[in-house]
XYZ file of C-alpha atoms in Angstrom:
223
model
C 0.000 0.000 0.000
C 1.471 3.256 -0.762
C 1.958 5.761 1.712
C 0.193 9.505 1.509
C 2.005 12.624 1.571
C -0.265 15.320 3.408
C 0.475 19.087 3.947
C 3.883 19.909 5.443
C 5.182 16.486 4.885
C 8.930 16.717 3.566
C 9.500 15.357 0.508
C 13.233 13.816 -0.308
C 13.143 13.477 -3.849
C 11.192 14.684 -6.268
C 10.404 14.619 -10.702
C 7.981 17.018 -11.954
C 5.652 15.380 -15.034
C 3.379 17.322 -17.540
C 0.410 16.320 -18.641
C -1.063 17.789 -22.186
C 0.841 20.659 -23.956
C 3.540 22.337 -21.868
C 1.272 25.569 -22.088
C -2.448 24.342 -21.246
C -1.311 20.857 -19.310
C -1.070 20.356 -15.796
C 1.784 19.605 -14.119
C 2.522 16.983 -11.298
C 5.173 16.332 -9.050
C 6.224 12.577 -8.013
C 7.738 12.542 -4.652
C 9.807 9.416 -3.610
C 10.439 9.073 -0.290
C 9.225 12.241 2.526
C 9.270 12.907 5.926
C 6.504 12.861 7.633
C 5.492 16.344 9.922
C 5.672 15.886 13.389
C 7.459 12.584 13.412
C 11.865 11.763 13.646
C 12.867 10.139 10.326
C 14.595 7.091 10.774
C 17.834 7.374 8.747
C 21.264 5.411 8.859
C 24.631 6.293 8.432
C 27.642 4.584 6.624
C 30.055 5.623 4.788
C 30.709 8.978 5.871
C 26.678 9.620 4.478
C 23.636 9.513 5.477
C 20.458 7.088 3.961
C 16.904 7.308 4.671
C 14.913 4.325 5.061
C 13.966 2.115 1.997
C 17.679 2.977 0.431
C 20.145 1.166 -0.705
C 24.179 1.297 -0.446
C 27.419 -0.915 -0.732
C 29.767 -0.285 2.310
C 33.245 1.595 1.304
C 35.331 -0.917 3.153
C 33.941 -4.069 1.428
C 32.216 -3.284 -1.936
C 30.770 -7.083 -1.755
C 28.789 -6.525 0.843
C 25.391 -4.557 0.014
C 22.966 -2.785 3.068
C 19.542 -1.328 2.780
C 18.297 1.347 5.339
C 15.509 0.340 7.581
C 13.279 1.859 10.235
C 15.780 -0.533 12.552
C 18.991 0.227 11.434
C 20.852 -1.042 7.927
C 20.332 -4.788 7.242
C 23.805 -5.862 5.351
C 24.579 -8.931 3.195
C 27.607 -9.702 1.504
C 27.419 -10.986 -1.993
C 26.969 -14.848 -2.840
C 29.622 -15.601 -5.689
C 28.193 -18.029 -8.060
C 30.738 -21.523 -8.758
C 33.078 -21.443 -11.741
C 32.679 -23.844 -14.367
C 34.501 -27.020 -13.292
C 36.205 -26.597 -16.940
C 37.733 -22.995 -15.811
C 41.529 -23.263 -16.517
C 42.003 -19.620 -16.106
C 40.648 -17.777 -13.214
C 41.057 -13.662 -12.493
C 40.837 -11.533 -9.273
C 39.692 -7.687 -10.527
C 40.438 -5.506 -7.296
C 36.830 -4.080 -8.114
C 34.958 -6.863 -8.317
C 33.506 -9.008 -5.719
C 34.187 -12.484 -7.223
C 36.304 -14.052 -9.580
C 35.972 -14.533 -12.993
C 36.503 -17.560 -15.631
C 38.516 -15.985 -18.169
C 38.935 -19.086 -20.753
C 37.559 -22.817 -19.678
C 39.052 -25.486 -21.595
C 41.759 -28.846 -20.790
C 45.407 -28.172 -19.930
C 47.586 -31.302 -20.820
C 51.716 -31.165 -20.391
C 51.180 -27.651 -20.766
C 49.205 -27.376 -24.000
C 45.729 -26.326 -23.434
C 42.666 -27.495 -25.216
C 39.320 -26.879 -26.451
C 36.334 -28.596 -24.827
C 35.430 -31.691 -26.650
C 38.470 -31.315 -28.752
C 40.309 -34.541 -29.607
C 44.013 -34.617 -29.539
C 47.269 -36.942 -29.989
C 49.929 -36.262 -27.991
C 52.007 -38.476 -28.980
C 51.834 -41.781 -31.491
C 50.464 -43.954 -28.803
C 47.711 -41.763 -27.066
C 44.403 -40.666 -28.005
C 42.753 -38.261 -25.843
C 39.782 -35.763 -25.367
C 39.300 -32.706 -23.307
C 35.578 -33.340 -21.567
C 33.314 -30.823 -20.447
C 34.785 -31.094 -16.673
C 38.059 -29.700 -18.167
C 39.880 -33.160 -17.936
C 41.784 -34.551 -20.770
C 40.905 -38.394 -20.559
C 43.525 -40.452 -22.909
C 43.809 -44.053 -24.349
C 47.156 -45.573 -24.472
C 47.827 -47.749 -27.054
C 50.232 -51.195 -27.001
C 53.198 -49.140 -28.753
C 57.173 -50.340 -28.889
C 59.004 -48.118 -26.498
C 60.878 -45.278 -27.766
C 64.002 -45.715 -29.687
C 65.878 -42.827 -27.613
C 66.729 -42.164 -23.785
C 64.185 -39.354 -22.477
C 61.669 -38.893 -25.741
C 60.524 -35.476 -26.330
C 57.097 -35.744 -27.628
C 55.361 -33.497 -30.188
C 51.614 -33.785 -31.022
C 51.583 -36.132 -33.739
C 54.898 -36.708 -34.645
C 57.536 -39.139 -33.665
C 59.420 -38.484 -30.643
C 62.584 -36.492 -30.560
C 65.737 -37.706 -28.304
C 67.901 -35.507 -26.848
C 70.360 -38.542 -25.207
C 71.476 -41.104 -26.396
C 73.838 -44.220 -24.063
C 77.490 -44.501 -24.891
C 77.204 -48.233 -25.013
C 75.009 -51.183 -24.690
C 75.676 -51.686 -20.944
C 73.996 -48.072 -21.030
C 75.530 -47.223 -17.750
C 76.241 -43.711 -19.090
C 73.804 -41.037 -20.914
C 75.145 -37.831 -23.098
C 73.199 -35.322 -24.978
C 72.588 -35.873 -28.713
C 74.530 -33.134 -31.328
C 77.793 -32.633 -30.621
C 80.900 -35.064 -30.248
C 81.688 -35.924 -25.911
C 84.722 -36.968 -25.155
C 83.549 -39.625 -22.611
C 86.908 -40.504 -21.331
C 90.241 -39.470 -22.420
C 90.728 -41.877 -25.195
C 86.871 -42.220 -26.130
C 84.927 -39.931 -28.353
C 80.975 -39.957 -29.006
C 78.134 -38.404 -30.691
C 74.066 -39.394 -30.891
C 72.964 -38.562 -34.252
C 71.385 -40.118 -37.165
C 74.128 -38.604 -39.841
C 72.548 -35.077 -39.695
C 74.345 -32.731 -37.611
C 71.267 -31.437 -35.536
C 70.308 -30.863 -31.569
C 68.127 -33.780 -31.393
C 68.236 -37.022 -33.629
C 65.449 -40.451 -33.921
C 66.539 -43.430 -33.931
C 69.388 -45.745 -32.287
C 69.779 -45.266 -28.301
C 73.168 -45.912 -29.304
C 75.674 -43.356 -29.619
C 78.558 -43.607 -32.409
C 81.881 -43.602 -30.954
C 85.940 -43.468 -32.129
C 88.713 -44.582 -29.449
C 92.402 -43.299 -29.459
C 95.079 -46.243 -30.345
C 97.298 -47.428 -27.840
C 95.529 -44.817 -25.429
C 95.283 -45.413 -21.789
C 91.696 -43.959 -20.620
C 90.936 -41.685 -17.487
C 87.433 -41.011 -16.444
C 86.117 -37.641 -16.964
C 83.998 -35.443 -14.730
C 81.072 -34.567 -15.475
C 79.235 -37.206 -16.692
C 75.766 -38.741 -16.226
C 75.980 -42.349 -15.281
């Protein structure tokens, strides 16, 4: 039920409307909110203001938390921050907003992220997809193990390797590219007769030995 403003009530706020032409129409004036004559106005204060009942306000110190002026005082509540999709890979915190925000949803696998529902390959032996939860669910199939020490592996290619062992007892491990001395009389290289950083095929590395050379061990090699 609305409430009647009678003489010498004070209104707050106030729009005046016209009715008919501007010259020959009346005009009217909407009041929202007044004080009523003879009786103390209720008001609250917050934020270095002042509101009169039936408004509304966020507090300065926490701009989540939202108060409306009452005849008993301001009745507060702090903002209810809806759950992020379970897909949400990438979440911000704005200093002006109350809760975070999903800023790209999707599957992150060995750091390479992915679309929702997309299907990928990581490597020659896995199949995966990224579900709608934001998990990237993979079949592995019955593949020969890599023909390298420590495979690098590329989306649908065959996997790089960047060491190689000096021998078959494979009790040491140097980096493919170029030549290691791996003793003082012993000299090898992983490559596959290209003269690049990483090389496919044999685990094996090619090696030369010094005649009639006596061998001491060298530091700095991974066993």
């Amino acid at each position: 039920m609305a409430a009647v403003r009678n003489e010498g009530d004070t209104c707050r706020s106030a729009i005046t409307f016209h009715s008919g032409s501007l010259r020959n129409g009346r005009h009217y004036v909407a009041c929202f909110g007044f004080s009523v004559a003879g009786q103390q106005e209720s008001t609250c204060e917050a934020n270095g203001s002042i509101y009169y009942v039936g408004e509304w306000y966020f507090l300065d110190s926490d701009h989540c938390t939202q108060c409306e002026c009452t005849a008993e005082g301001s009745l507060c509540a702090r903002t209810e921050c809806t759950s992020l999709p379970a897909a949400c890979i990438h979440v911000s915190h704005y200093p002006t907003d109350c809760c975070p925000r999903c800023e790209k949803i999707g599957c992150e696998y060995r750091g390479v992220v992915y679309e929702l529902g997309q299907n990928f390959q990581p490597s020659e032996c896995e199949q995966c997809t990224c579900d709608s939860d934001g998990i990237a669910r993979c079949l592995v199939a019955d593949c020969a193990p890599p023909p390298c020490v420590n495979p690098v592996y590329q989306p649908g290619k065959i996997p790089f390797c960047p060491n190689c062992y000096v021998d078959a007892s494979r009790t040491q491990v140097i980096p493919a590219g170029d030549p290691i001395w791996v003793d003082s009389c012993t000299k090898c290289r992983c490559h596959d007769g290209q003269d690049a950083g990483y090389w496919e095929g044999n685990r094996l590395a090619t090696c030369s030995r010094l005649r009639n050379c006596k061998p001491e061990h060298v530091k700095g090699l991974n066993k």
